[in-house]
Short mmCIF file of N, CA and C in Angstrom, two decimals:
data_model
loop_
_atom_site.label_atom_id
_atom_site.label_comp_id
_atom_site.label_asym_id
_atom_site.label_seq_id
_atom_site.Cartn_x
_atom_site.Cartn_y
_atom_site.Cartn_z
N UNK T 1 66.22 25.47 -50.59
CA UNK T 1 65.46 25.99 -51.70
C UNK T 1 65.39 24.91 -52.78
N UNK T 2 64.68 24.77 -53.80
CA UNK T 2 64.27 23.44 -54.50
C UNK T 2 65.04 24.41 -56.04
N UNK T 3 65.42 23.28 -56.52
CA UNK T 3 65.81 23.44 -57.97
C UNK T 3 65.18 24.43 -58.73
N UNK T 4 65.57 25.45 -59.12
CA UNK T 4 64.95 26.48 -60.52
C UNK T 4 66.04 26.03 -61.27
N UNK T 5 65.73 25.90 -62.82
CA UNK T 5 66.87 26.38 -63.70
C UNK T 5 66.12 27.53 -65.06
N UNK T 6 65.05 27.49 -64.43
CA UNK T 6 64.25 28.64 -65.58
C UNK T 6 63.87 29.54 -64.79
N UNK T 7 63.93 30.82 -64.97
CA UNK T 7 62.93 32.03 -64.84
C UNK T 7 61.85 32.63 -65.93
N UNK T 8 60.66 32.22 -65.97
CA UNK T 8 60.24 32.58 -67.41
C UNK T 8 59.05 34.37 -66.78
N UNK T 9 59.82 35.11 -67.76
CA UNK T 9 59.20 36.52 -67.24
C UNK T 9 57.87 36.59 -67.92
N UNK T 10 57.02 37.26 -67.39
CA UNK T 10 55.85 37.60 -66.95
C UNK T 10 55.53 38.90 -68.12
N UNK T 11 54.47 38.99 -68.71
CA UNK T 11 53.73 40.46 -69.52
C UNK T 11 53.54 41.08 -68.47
N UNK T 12 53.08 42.35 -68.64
CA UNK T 12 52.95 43.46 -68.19
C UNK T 12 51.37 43.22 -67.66
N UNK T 13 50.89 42.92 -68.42
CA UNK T 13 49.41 42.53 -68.21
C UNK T 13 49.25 41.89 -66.92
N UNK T 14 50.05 40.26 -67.16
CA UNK T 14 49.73 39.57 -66.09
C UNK T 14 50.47 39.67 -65.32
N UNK T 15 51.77 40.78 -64.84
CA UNK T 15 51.91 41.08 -63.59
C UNK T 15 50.60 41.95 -62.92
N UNK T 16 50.30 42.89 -63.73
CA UNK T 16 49.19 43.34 -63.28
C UNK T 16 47.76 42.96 -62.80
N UNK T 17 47.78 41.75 -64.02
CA UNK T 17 46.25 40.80 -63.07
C UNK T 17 46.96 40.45 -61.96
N UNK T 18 48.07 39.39 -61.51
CA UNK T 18 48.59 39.19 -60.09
C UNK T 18 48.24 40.46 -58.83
N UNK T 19 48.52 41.22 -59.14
CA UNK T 19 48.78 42.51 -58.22
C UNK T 19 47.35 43.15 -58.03
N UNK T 20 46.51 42.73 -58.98
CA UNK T 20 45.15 43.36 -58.62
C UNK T 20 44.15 42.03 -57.84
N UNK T 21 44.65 41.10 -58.32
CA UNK T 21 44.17 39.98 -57.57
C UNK T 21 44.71 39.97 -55.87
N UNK T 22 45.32 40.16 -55.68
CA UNK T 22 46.38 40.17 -54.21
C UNK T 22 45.84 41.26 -53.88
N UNK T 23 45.55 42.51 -54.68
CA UNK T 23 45.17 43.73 -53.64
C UNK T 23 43.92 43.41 -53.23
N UNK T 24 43.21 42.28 -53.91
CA UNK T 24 41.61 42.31 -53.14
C UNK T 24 41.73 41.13 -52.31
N UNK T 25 42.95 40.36 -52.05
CA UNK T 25 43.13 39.29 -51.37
C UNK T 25 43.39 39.99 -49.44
N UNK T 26 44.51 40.80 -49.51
CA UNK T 26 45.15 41.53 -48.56
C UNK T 26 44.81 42.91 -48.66
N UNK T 27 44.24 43.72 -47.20
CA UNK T 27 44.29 44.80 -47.00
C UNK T 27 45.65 45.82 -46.64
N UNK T 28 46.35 44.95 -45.99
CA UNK T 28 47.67 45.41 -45.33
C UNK T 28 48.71 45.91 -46.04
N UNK T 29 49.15 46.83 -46.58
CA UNK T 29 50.29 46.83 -47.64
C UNK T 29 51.58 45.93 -47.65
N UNK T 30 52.25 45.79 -46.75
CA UNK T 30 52.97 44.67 -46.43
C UNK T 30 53.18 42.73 -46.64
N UNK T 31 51.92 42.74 -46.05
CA UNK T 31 51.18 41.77 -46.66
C UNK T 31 50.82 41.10 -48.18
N UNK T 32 50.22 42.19 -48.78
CA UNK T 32 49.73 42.62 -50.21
C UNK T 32 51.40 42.39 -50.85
N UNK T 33 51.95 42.81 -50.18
CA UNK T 33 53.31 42.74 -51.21
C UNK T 33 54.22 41.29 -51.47
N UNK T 34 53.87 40.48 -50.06
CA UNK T 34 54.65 39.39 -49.67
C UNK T 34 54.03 39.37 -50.78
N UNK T 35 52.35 38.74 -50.66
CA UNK T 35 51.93 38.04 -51.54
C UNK T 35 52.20 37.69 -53.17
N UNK T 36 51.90 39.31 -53.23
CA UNK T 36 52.16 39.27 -54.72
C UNK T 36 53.42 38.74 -55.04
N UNK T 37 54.66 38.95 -54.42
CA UNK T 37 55.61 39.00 -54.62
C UNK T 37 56.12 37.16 -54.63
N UNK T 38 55.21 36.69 -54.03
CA UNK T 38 55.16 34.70 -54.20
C UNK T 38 54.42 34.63 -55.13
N UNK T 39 53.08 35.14 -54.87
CA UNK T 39 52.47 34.83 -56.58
C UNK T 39 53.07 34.97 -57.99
N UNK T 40 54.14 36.21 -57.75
CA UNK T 40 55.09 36.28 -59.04
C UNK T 40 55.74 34.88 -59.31
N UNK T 41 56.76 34.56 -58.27
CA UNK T 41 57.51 33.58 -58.05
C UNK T 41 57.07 32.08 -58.26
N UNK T 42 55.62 32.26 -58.22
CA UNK T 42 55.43 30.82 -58.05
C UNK T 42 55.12 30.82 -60.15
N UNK T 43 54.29 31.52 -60.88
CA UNK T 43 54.28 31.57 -62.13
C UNK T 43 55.08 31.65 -62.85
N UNK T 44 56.75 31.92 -61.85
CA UNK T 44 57.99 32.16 -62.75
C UNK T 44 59.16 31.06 -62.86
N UNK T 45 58.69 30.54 -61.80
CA UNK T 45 60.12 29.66 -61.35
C UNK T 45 59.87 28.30 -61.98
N UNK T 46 60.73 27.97 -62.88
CA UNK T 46 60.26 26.50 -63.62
C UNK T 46 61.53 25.41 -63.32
N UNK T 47 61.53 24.05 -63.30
CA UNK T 47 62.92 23.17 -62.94
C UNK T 47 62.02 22.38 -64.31
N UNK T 48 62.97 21.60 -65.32
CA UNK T 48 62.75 20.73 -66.00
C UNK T 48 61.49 20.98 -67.26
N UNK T 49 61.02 22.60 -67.58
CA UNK T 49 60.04 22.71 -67.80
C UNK T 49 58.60 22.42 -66.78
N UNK T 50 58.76 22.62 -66.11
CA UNK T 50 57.33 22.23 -65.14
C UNK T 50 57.52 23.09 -63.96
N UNK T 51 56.75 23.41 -63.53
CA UNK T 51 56.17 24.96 -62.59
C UNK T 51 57.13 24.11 -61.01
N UNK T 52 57.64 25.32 -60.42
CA UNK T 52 58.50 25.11 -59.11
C UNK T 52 57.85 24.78 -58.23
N UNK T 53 56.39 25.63 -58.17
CA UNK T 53 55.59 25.88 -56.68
C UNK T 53 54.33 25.78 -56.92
N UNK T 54 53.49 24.85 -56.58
CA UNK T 54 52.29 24.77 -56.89
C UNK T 54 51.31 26.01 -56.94
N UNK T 55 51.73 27.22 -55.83
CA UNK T 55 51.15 28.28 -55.62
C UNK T 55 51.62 28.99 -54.62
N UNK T 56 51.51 30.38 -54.49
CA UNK T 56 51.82 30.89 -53.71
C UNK T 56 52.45 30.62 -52.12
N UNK T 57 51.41 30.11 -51.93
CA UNK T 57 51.31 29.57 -50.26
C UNK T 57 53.12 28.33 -49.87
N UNK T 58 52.63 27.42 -51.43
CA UNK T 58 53.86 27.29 -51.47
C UNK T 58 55.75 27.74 -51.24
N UNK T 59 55.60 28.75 -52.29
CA UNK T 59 56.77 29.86 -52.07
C UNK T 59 57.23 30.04 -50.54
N UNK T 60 55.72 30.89 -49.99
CA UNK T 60 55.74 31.41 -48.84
C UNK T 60 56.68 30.38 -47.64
N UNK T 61 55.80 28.99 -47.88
CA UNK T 61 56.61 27.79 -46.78
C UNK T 61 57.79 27.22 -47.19
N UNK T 62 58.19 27.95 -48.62
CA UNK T 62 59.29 26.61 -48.43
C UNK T 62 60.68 28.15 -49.00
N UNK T 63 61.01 29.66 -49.10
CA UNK T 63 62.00 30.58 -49.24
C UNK T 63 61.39 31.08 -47.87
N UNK T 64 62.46 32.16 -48.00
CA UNK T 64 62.85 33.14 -47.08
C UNK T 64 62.35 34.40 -48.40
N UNK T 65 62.09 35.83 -47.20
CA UNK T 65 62.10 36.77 -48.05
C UNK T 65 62.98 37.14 -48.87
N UNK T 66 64.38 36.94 -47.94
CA UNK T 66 65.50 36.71 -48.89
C UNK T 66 65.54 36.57 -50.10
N UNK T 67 65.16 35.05 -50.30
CA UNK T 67 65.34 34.06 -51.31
C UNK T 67 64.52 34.77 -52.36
N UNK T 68 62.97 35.07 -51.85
CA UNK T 68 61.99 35.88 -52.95
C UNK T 68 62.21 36.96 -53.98
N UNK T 69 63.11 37.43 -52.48
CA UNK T 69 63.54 38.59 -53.36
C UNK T 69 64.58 38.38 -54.62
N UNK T 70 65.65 38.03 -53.49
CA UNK T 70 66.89 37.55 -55.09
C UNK T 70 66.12 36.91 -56.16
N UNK T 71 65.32 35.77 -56.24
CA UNK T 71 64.60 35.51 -57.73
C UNK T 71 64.14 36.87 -58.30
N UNK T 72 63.17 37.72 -57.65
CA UNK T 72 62.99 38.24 -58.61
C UNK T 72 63.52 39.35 -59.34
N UNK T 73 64.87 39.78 -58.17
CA UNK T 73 65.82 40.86 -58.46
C UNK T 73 66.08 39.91 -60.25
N UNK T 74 66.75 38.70 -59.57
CA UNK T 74 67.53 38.04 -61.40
C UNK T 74 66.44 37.96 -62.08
N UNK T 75 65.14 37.74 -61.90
CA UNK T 75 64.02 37.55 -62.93
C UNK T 75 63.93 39.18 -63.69
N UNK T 76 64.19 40.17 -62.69
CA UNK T 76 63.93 41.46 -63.32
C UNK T 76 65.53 42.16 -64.41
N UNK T 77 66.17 41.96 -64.00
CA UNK T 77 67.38 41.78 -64.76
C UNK T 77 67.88 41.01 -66.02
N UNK T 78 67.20 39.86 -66.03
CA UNK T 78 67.34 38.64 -66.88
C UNK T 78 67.07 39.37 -68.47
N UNK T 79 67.85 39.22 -69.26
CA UNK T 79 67.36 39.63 -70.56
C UNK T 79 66.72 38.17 -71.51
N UNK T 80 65.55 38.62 -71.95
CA UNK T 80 64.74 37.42 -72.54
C UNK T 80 65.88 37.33 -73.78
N UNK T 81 65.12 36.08 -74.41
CA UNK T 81 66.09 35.68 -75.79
C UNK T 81 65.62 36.39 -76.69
N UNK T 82 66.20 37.06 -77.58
CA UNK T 82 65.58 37.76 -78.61
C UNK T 82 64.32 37.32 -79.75
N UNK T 83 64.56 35.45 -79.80
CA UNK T 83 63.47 35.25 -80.33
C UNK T 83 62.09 34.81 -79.24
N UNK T 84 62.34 35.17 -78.04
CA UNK T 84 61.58 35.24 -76.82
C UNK T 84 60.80 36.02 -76.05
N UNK T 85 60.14 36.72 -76.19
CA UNK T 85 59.45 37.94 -75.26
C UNK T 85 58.48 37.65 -74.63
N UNK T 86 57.78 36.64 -74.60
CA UNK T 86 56.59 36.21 -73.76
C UNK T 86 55.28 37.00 -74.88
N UNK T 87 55.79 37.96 -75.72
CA UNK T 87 54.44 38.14 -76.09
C UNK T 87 54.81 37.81 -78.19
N UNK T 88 53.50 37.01 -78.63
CA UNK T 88 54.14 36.78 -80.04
C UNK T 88 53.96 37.56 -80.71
N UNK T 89 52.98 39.49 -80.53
CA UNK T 89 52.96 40.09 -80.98
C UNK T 89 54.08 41.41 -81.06
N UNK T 90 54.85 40.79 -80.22
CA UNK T 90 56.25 41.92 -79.43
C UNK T 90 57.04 41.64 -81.22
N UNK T 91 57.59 42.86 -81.02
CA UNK T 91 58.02 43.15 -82.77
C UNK T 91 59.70 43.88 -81.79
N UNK T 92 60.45 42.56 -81.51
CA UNK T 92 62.20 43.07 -81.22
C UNK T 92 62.97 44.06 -82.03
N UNK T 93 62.70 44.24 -83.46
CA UNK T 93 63.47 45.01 -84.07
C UNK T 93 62.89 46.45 -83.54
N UNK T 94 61.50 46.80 -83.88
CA UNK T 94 61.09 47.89 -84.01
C UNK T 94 61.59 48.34 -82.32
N UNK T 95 61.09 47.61 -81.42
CA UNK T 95 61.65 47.89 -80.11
C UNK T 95 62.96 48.63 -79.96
N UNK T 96 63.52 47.82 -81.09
CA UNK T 96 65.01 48.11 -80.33
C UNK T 96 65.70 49.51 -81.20
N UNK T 97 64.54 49.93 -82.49
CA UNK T 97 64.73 51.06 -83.15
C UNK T 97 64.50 52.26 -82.30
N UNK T 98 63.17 52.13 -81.88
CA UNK T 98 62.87 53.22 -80.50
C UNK T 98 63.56 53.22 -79.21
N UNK T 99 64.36 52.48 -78.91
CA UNK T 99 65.07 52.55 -78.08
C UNK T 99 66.31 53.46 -78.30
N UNK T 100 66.94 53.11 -79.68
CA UNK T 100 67.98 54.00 -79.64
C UNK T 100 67.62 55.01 -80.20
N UNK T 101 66.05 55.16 -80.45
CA UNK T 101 66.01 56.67 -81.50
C UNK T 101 65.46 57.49 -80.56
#
């Protein structure tokens, strides 16, 4: 497996463009899922600041499902940095008011 030392997580949005893009790529559900599931990987996985996998297809030839998976099990687990959310309109305090209220 090639060097990650970043996982940078994904909006809600653009997991969702991924996943709607892949559903018109693949009919197969199975399929549809590998995919998406490298397309995640390949937009997430960074070494040195600079992207892991050129693209999907990538991922696919060079992990195991294995491997896919564990990234994105820790990518889904990973808590962003608080001054970090991927989105600059994400408001952490108020978040974290509704959370405990």
């Amino acid at each position: 497996m090639r060097d990650i030392d970043e996982l940078r997580p994904l909006t809600a949005g653009r997991l969702l463009a991924l996943w709607r893009e892949t559903r018109e790529a693949a009919e197969d559900p199975l399929e549809r899922t590998v995919l998406c599931n490298a397309r995640i990987a390949a937009a997430c996985c960074f070494y040195r600041g600079e992207p892991v996998f050129e693209d999907e297809q990538a991922v696919l030839a060079d992990l195991t499902g294995h491997q896919i998976e564990t990234l994105l099990r820790r990518l889904a687990e990973a808590e962003p940095a608080k001054e970090e959310t991927g989105n600059p309109a994400f408001n952490q305090r108020r978040f974290e008011t509704l959370r405990e209220g």
